[in-house]
Amino acid sequence: MLLAILAAAGWFGYAGLTTDPGVPISIHGYIAMALGIFFSLAIGIGLMALVFYSSRAGYDEPPHQIGGRSDEE
């Protein structure tokens, strides 16, 4: 099923890119594309930086009980 979806997406992409070559893109289209790429990269890089930061800072460690009773007797 996943291979069928992949094949359909590949065919749709190929058909969309080769159907009518030479369609002009306005300056607004280029600006929108550049902003979309920039913000997608900024969000992706920012989230990956947070993942590495939380891993190095120890925020991903399991919690430890402070004080109170202990289970070891």
PDB file of N, CA and C in Angstrom:
ATOM      1  N   MET A   1       0.823  -1.185   0.000  1.00  0.00           N
ATOM      2  CA  MET A   1       0.000   0.000   0.000  1.00  0.00           C
ATOM      3  C   MET A   1       0.876   1.262   0.000  1.00  0.00           C
ATOM      4  N   LEU A   2       1.930   1.244   0.828  1.00  0.00           N
ATOM      5  CA  LEU A   2       2.812   2.411   0.879  1.00  0.00           C
ATOM      6  C   LEU A   2       3.559   2.618  -0.433  1.00  0.00           C
ATOM      7  N   LEU A   3       3.934   1.524  -1.079  1.00  0.00           N
ATOM      8  CA  LEU A   3       4.602   1.654  -2.372  1.00  0.00           C
ATOM      9  C   LEU A   3       3.655   2.223  -3.428  1.00  0.00           C
ATOM     10  N   ALA A   4       2.378   1.875  -3.345  1.00  0.00           N
ATOM     11  CA  ALA A   4       1.396   2.430  -4.278  1.00  0.00           C
ATOM     12  C   ALA A   4       1.240   3.933  -4.060  1.00  0.00           C
ATOM     13  N   ILE A   5       1.214   4.358  -2.800  1.00  0.00           N
ATOM     14  CA  ILE A   5       1.119   5.787  -2.502  1.00  0.00           C
ATOM     15  C   ILE A   5       2.371   6.508  -2.983  1.00  0.00           C
ATOM     16  N   LEU A   6       3.546   5.912  -2.776  1.00  0.00           N
ATOM     17  CA  LEU A   6       4.788   6.503  -3.245  1.00  0.00           C
ATOM     18  C   LEU A   6       4.808   6.619  -4.766  1.00  0.00           C
ATOM     19  N   ALA A   7       4.359   5.569  -5.449  1.00  0.00           N
ATOM     20  CA  ALA A   7       4.320   5.600  -6.913  1.00  0.00           C
ATOM     21  C   ALA A   7       3.345   6.664  -7.403  1.00  0.00           C
ATOM     22  N   ALA A   8       2.193   6.785  -6.765  1.00  0.00           N
ATOM     23  CA  ALA A   8       1.216   7.804  -7.163  1.00  0.00           C
ATOM     24  C   ALA A   8       1.773   9.205  -6.932  1.00  0.00           C
ATOM     25  N   ALA A   9       2.451   9.416  -5.826  1.00  0.00           N
ATOM     26  CA  ALA A   9       3.040  10.729  -5.560  1.00  0.00           C
ATOM     27  C   ALA A   9       4.132  11.048  -6.572  1.00  0.00           C
ATOM     28  N   GLY A  10       4.945  10.049  -6.924  1.00  0.00           N
ATOM     29  CA  GLY A  10       5.980  10.251  -7.928  1.00  0.00           C
ATOM     30  C   GLY A  10       5.401  10.581  -9.288  1.00  0.00           C
ATOM     31  N   TRP A  11       4.349   9.855  -9.676  1.00  0.00           N
ATOM     32  CA  TRP A  11       3.711  10.126 -10.957  1.00  0.00           C
ATOM     33  C   TRP A  11       3.077  11.512 -10.967  1.00  0.00           C
ATOM     34  N   PHE A  12       2.409  11.883  -9.880  1.00  0.00           N
ATOM     35  CA  PHE A  12       1.763  13.190  -9.794  1.00  0.00           C
ATOM     36  C   PHE A  12       2.803  14.307  -9.867  1.00  0.00           C
ATOM     37  N   GLY A  13       3.923  14.137  -9.183  1.00  0.00           N
ATOM     38  CA  GLY A  13       4.985  15.137  -9.234  1.00  0.00           C
ATOM     39  C   GLY A  13       5.591  15.258 -10.621  1.00  0.00           C
ATOM     40  N   TYR A  14       5.856  14.126 -11.243  1.00  0.00           N
ATOM     41  CA  TYR A  14       6.415  14.137 -12.596  1.00  0.00           C
ATOM     42  C   TYR A  14       5.448  14.780 -13.582  1.00  0.00           C
ATOM     43  N   ALA A  15       4.176  14.423 -13.497  1.00  0.00           N
ATOM     44  CA  ALA A  15       3.180  14.988 -14.407  1.00  0.00           C
ATOM     45  C   ALA A  15       3.029  16.491 -14.176  1.00  0.00           C
ATOM     46  N   GLY A  16       3.089  16.920 -12.934  1.00  0.00           N
ATOM     47  CA  GLY A  16       2.958  18.338 -12.647  1.00  0.00           C
ATOM     48  C   GLY A  16       4.138  19.150 -13.131  1.00  0.00           C
ATOM     49  N   LEU A  17       5.325  18.558 -13.112  1.00  0.00           N
ATOM     50  CA  LEU A  17       6.514  19.286 -13.541  1.00  0.00           C
ATOM     51  C   LEU A  17       6.696  19.301 -15.054  1.00  0.00           C
ATOM     52  N   THR A  18       6.127  18.333 -15.747  1.00  0.00           N
ATOM     53  CA  THR A  18       6.361  18.233 -17.190  1.00  0.00           C
ATOM     54  C   THR A  18       5.141  18.581 -18.041  1.00  0.00           C
ATOM     55  N   THR A  19       4.001  18.857 -17.449  1.00  0.00           N
ATOM     56  CA  THR A  19       2.793  19.112 -18.230  1.00  0.00           C
ATOM     57  C   THR A  19       2.907  20.387 -19.054  1.00  0.00           C
ATOM     58  N   ASP A  20       3.251  21.492 -18.420  1.00  0.00           N
ATOM     59  CA  ASP A  20       3.309  22.767 -19.130  1.00  0.00           C
ATOM     60  C   ASP A  20       4.565  23.520 -18.725  1.00  0.00           C
ATOM     61  N   PRO A  21       5.714  23.124 -19.274  1.00  0.00           N
ATOM     62  CA  PRO A  21       6.942  23.846 -18.920  1.00  0.00           C
ATOM     63  C   PRO A  21       6.913  25.258 -19.492  1.00  0.00           C
ATOM     64  N   GLY A  22       7.540  26.155 -18.816  1.00  0.00           N
ATOM     65  CA  GLY A  22       7.609  27.520 -19.299  1.00  0.00           C
ATOM     66  C   GLY A  22       6.548  28.430 -18.716  1.00  0.00           C
ATOM     67  N   VAL A  23       5.826  27.975 -17.696  1.00  0.00           N
ATOM     68  CA  VAL A  23       4.846  28.837 -17.054  1.00  0.00           C
ATOM     69  C   VAL A  23       5.616  29.851 -16.214  1.00  0.00           C
ATOM     70  N   PRO A  24       5.405  31.149 -16.465  1.00  0.00           N
ATOM     71  CA  PRO A  24       6.180  32.153 -15.730  1.00  0.00           C
ATOM     72  C   PRO A  24       5.721  32.273 -14.272  1.00  0.00           C
ATOM     73  N   ILE A  25       6.677  32.552 -13.405  1.00  0.00           N
ATOM     74  CA  ILE A  25       6.386  32.788 -11.996  1.00  0.00           C
ATOM     75  C   ILE A  25       6.624  34.264 -11.731  1.00  0.00           C
ATOM     76  N   SER A  26       5.654  34.916 -11.112  1.00  0.00           N
ATOM     77  CA  SER A  26       5.796  36.342 -10.833  1.00  0.00           C
ATOM     78  C   SER A  26       6.776  36.554  -9.682  1.00  0.00           C
ATOM     79  N   ILE A  27       7.126  37.817  -9.464  1.00  0.00           N
ATOM     80  CA  ILE A  27       8.030  38.148  -8.365  1.00  0.00           C
ATOM     81  C   ILE A  27       7.407  37.786  -7.026  1.00  0.00           C
ATOM     82  N   HIS A  28       6.088  37.874  -6.934  1.00  0.00           N
ATOM     83  CA  HIS A  28       5.403  37.499  -5.693  1.00  0.00           C
ATOM     84  C   HIS A  28       5.548  36.000  -5.418  1.00  0.00           C
ATOM     85  N   GLY A  29       5.550  35.210  -6.475  1.00  0.00           N
ATOM     86  CA  GLY A  29       5.753  33.775  -6.317  1.00  0.00           C
ATOM     87  C   GLY A  29       7.135  33.445  -5.804  1.00  0.00           C
ATOM     88  N   TYR A  30       8.145  34.133  -6.344  1.00  0.00           N
ATOM     89  CA  TYR A  30       9.514  33.914  -5.872  1.00  0.00           C
ATOM     90  C   TYR A  30       9.687  34.367  -4.429  1.00  0.00           C
ATOM     91  N   ILE A  31       9.061  35.488  -4.066  1.00  0.00           N
ATOM     92  CA  ILE A  31       9.142  35.969  -2.688  1.00  0.00           C
ATOM     93  C   ILE A  31       8.476  34.983  -1.738  1.00  0.00           C
ATOM     94  N   ALA A  32       7.297  34.494  -2.112  1.00  0.00           N
ATOM     95  CA  ALA A  32       6.600  33.524  -1.271  1.00  0.00           C
ATOM     96  C   ALA A  32       7.396  32.233  -1.123  1.00  0.00           C
ATOM     97  N   MET A  33       8.016  31.783  -2.212  1.00  0.00           N
ATOM     98  CA  MET A  33       8.823  30.572  -2.152  1.00  0.00           C
ATOM     99  C   MET A  33      10.050  30.766  -1.261  1.00  0.00           C
ATOM    100  N   ALA A  34      10.713  31.914  -1.397  1.00  0.00           N
ATOM    101  CA  ALA A  34      11.890  32.191  -0.577  1.00  0.00           C
ATOM    102  C   ALA A  34      11.517  32.280   0.903  1.00  0.00           C
ATOM    103  N   LEU A  35      10.416  32.953   1.218  1.00  0.00           N
ATOM    104  CA  LEU A  35       9.982  33.047   2.616  1.00  0.00           C
ATOM    105  C   LEU A  35       9.596  31.677   3.180  1.00  0.00           C
ATOM    106  N   GLY A  36       8.931  30.877   2.379  1.00  0.00           N
ATOM    107  CA  GLY A  36       8.565  29.536   2.833  1.00  0.00           C
ATOM    108  C   GLY A  36       9.780  28.677   3.114  1.00  0.00           C
ATOM    109  N   ILE A  37      10.765  28.730   2.239  1.00  0.00           N
ATOM    110  CA  ILE A  37      11.998  27.965   2.447  1.00  0.00           C
ATOM    111  C   ILE A  37      12.725  28.463   3.681  1.00  0.00           C
ATOM    112  N   PHE A  38      12.834  29.795   3.816  1.00  0.00           N
ATOM    113  CA  PHE A  38      13.547  30.371   4.958  1.00  0.00           C
ATOM    114  C   PHE A  38      12.897  29.976   6.279  1.00  0.00           C
ATOM    115  N   PHE A  39      11.583  30.147   6.388  1.00  0.00           N
ATOM    116  CA  PHE A  39      10.918  29.834   7.654  1.00  0.00           C
ATOM    117  C   PHE A  39      10.893  28.333   7.938  1.00  0.00           C
ATOM    118  N   SER A  40      10.800  27.509   6.917  1.00  0.00           N
ATOM    119  CA  SER A  40      10.861  26.059   7.130  1.00  0.00           C
ATOM    120  C   SER A  40      12.228  25.653   7.670  1.00  0.00           C
ATOM    121  N   LEU A  41      13.289  26.212   7.091  1.00  0.00           N
ATOM    122  CA  LEU A  41      14.630  25.909   7.585  1.00  0.00           C
ATOM    123  C   LEU A  41      14.838  26.454   8.993  1.00  0.00           C
ATOM    124  N   ALA A  42      14.348  27.662   9.259  1.00  0.00           N
ATOM    125  CA  ALA A  42      14.520  28.257  10.587  1.00  0.00           C
ATOM    126  C   ALA A  42      13.823  27.423  11.655  1.00  0.00           C
ATOM    127  N   ILE A  43      12.616  26.968  11.388  1.00  0.00           N
ATOM    128  CA  ILE A  43      11.884  26.150  12.357  1.00  0.00           C
ATOM    129  C   ILE A  43      12.575  24.802  12.534  1.00  0.00           C
ATOM    130  N   GLY A  44      12.987  24.172  11.445  1.00  0.00           N
ATOM    131  CA  GLY A  44      13.667  22.878  11.541  1.00  0.00           C
ATOM    132  C   GLY A  44      14.976  22.966  12.297  1.00  0.00           C
ATOM    133  N   ILE A  45      15.787  23.984  11.987  1.00  0.00           N
ATOM    134  CA  ILE A  45      17.067  24.142  12.678  1.00  0.00           C
ATOM    135  C   ILE A  45      16.840  24.467  14.143  1.00  0.00           C
ATOM    136  N   GLY A  46      15.862  25.324  14.430  1.00  0.00           N
ATOM    137  CA  GLY A  46      15.563  25.678  15.816  1.00  0.00           C
ATOM    138  C   GLY A  46      15.106  24.479  16.638  1.00  0.00           C
ATOM    139  N   LEU A  47      14.246  23.662  16.078  1.00  0.00           N
ATOM    140  CA  LEU A  47      13.770  22.477  16.808  1.00  0.00           C
ATOM    141  C   LEU A  47      14.893  21.469  17.033  1.00  0.00           C
ATOM    142  N   MET A  48      15.752  21.276  16.031  1.00  0.00           N
ATOM    143  CA  MET A  48      16.873  20.356  16.222  1.00  0.00           C
ATOM    144  C   MET A  48      17.846  20.890  17.265  1.00  0.00           C
ATOM    145  N   ALA A  49      18.062  22.204  17.300  1.00  0.00           N
ATOM    146  CA  ALA A  49      18.929  22.787  18.323  1.00  0.00           C
ATOM    147  C   ALA A  49      18.342  22.552  19.713  1.00  0.00           C
ATOM    148  N   LEU A  50      17.028  22.683  19.850  1.00  0.00           N
ATOM    149  CA  LEU A  50      16.393  22.421  21.144  1.00  0.00           C
ATOM    150  C   LEU A  50      16.514  20.956  21.550  1.00  0.00           C
ATOM    151  N   VAL A  51      16.428  20.045  20.590  1.00  0.00           N
ATOM    152  CA  VAL A  51      16.583  18.626  20.893  1.00  0.00           C
ATOM    153  C   VAL A  51      17.988  18.345  21.423  1.00  0.00           C
ATOM    154  N   PHE A  52      19.003  18.878  20.743  1.00  0.00           N
ATOM    155  CA  PHE A  52      20.374  18.649  21.199  1.00  0.00           C
ATOM    156  C   PHE A  52      20.641  19.332  22.535  1.00  0.00           C
ATOM    157  N   TYR A  53      20.089  20.525  22.735  1.00  0.00           N
ATOM    158  CA  TYR A  53      20.282  21.237  23.993  1.00  0.00           C
ATOM    159  C   TYR A  53      19.661  20.467  25.154  1.00  0.00           C
ATOM    160  N   SER A  54      18.426  20.000  24.982  1.00  0.00           N
ATOM    161  CA  SER A  54      17.762  19.283  26.078  1.00  0.00           C
ATOM    162  C   SER A  54      18.458  17.961  26.364  1.00  0.00           C
ATOM    163  N   SER A  55      19.034  17.331  25.342  1.00  0.00           N
ATOM    164  CA  SER A  55      19.747  16.082  25.562  1.00  0.00           C
ATOM    165  C   SER A  55      21.031  16.322  26.350  1.00  0.00           C
ATOM    166  N   ARG A  56      21.770  17.372  25.997  1.00  0.00           N
ATOM    167  CA  ARG A  56      23.038  17.659  26.680  1.00  0.00           C
ATOM    168  C   ARG A  56      22.818  18.216  28.080  1.00  0.00           C
ATOM    169  N   ALA A  57      21.713  18.929  28.299  1.00  0.00           N
ATOM    170  CA  ALA A  57      21.462  19.547  29.598  1.00  0.00           C
ATOM    171  C   ALA A  57      20.877  18.552  30.599  1.00  0.00           C
ATOM    172  N   GLY A  58      20.524  17.360  30.157  1.00  0.00           N
ATOM    173  CA  GLY A  58      20.009  16.345  31.065  1.00  0.00           C
ATOM    174  C   GLY A  58      18.504  16.370  31.244  1.00  0.00           C
ATOM    175  N   TYR A  59      17.804  17.141  30.436  1.00  0.00           N
ATOM    176  CA  TYR A  59      16.345  17.204  30.560  1.00  0.00           C
ATOM    177  C   TYR A  59      15.665  15.916  30.089  1.00  0.00           C
ATOM    178  N   ASP A  60      16.379  15.074  29.394  1.00  0.00           N
ATOM    179  CA  ASP A  60      15.799  13.839  28.880  1.00  0.00           C
ATOM    180  C   ASP A  60      16.025  12.656  29.820  1.00  0.00           C
ATOM    181  N   GLU A  61      16.664  12.895  30.956  1.00  0.00           N
ATOM    182  CA  GLU A  61      16.911  11.825  31.917  1.00  0.00           C
ATOM    183  C   GLU A  61      15.618  11.488  32.661  1.00  0.00           C
ATOM    184  N   PRO A  62      15.486  10.247  33.161  1.00  0.00           N
ATOM    185  CA  PRO A  62      14.291   9.905  33.927  1.00  0.00           C
ATOM    186  C   PRO A  62      14.278  10.667  35.260  1.00  0.00           C
ATOM    187  N   PRO A  63      13.110  10.924  35.810  1.00  0.00           N
ATOM    188  CA  PRO A  63      13.027  11.686  37.058  1.00  0.00           C
ATOM    189  C   PRO A  63      13.551  10.873  38.234  1.00  0.00           C
ATOM    190  N   HIS A  64      14.056  11.575  39.249  1.00  0.00           N
ATOM    191  CA  HIS A  64      14.544  10.949  40.468  1.00  0.00           C
ATOM    192  C   HIS A  64      13.778  11.531  41.648  1.00  0.00           C
ATOM    193  N   GLN A  65      13.488  10.690  42.619  1.00  0.00           N
ATOM    194  CA  GLN A  65      12.761  11.149  43.794  1.00  0.00           C
ATOM    195  C   GLN A  65      13.728  11.877  44.720  1.00  0.00           C
ATOM    196  N   ILE A  66      13.317  13.034  45.188  1.00  0.00           N
ATOM    197  CA  ILE A  66      14.133  13.834  46.091  1.00  0.00           C
ATOM    198  C   ILE A  66      13.566  13.678  47.494  1.00  0.00           C
ATOM    199  N   GLY A  67      14.400  13.175  48.418  1.00  0.00           N
ATOM    200  CA  GLY A  67      13.943  13.016  49.801  1.00  0.00           C
ATOM    201  C   GLY A  67      12.818  12.001  49.909  1.00  0.00           C
ATOM    202  N   GLY A  68      12.085  12.067  51.002  1.00  0.00           N
ATOM    203  CA  GLY A  68      10.945  11.179  51.176  1.00  0.00           C
ATOM    204  C   GLY A  68      11.381   9.756  51.465  1.00  0.00           C
ATOM    205  N   ARG A  69      10.474   8.826  51.261  1.00  0.00           N
ATOM    206  CA  ARG A  69      10.783   7.426  51.537  1.00  0.00           C
ATOM    207  C   ARG A  69      11.542   6.804  50.381  1.00  0.00           C
ATOM    208  N   SER A  70      12.257   5.758  50.674  1.00  0.00           N
ATOM    209  CA  SER A  70      12.944   5.036  49.613  1.00  0.00           C
ATOM    210  C   SER A  70      12.329   3.652  49.477  1.00  0.00           C
ATOM    211  N   ASP A  71      12.388   3.111  48.311  1.00  0.00           N
ATOM    212  CA  ASP A  71      11.809   1.782  48.078  1.00  0.00           C
ATOM    213  C   ASP A  71      12.755   0.683  48.483  1.00  0.00           C
ATOM    214  N   GLU A  72      14.013   0.999  48.701  1.00  0.00           N
ATOM    215  CA  GLU A  72      14.991  -0.022  49.092  1.00  0.00           C
ATOM    216  C   GLU A  72      14.984  -0.170  50.615  1.00  0.00           C
ATOM    217  N   GLU A  73      14.767  -1.369  51.087  1.00  0.00           N
ATOM    218  CA  GLU A  73      14.750  -1.610  52.527  1.00  0.00           C
ATOM    219  C   GLU A  73      15.687  -2.713  52.891  1.00  0.00           C
TER     220      GLU A  73
END
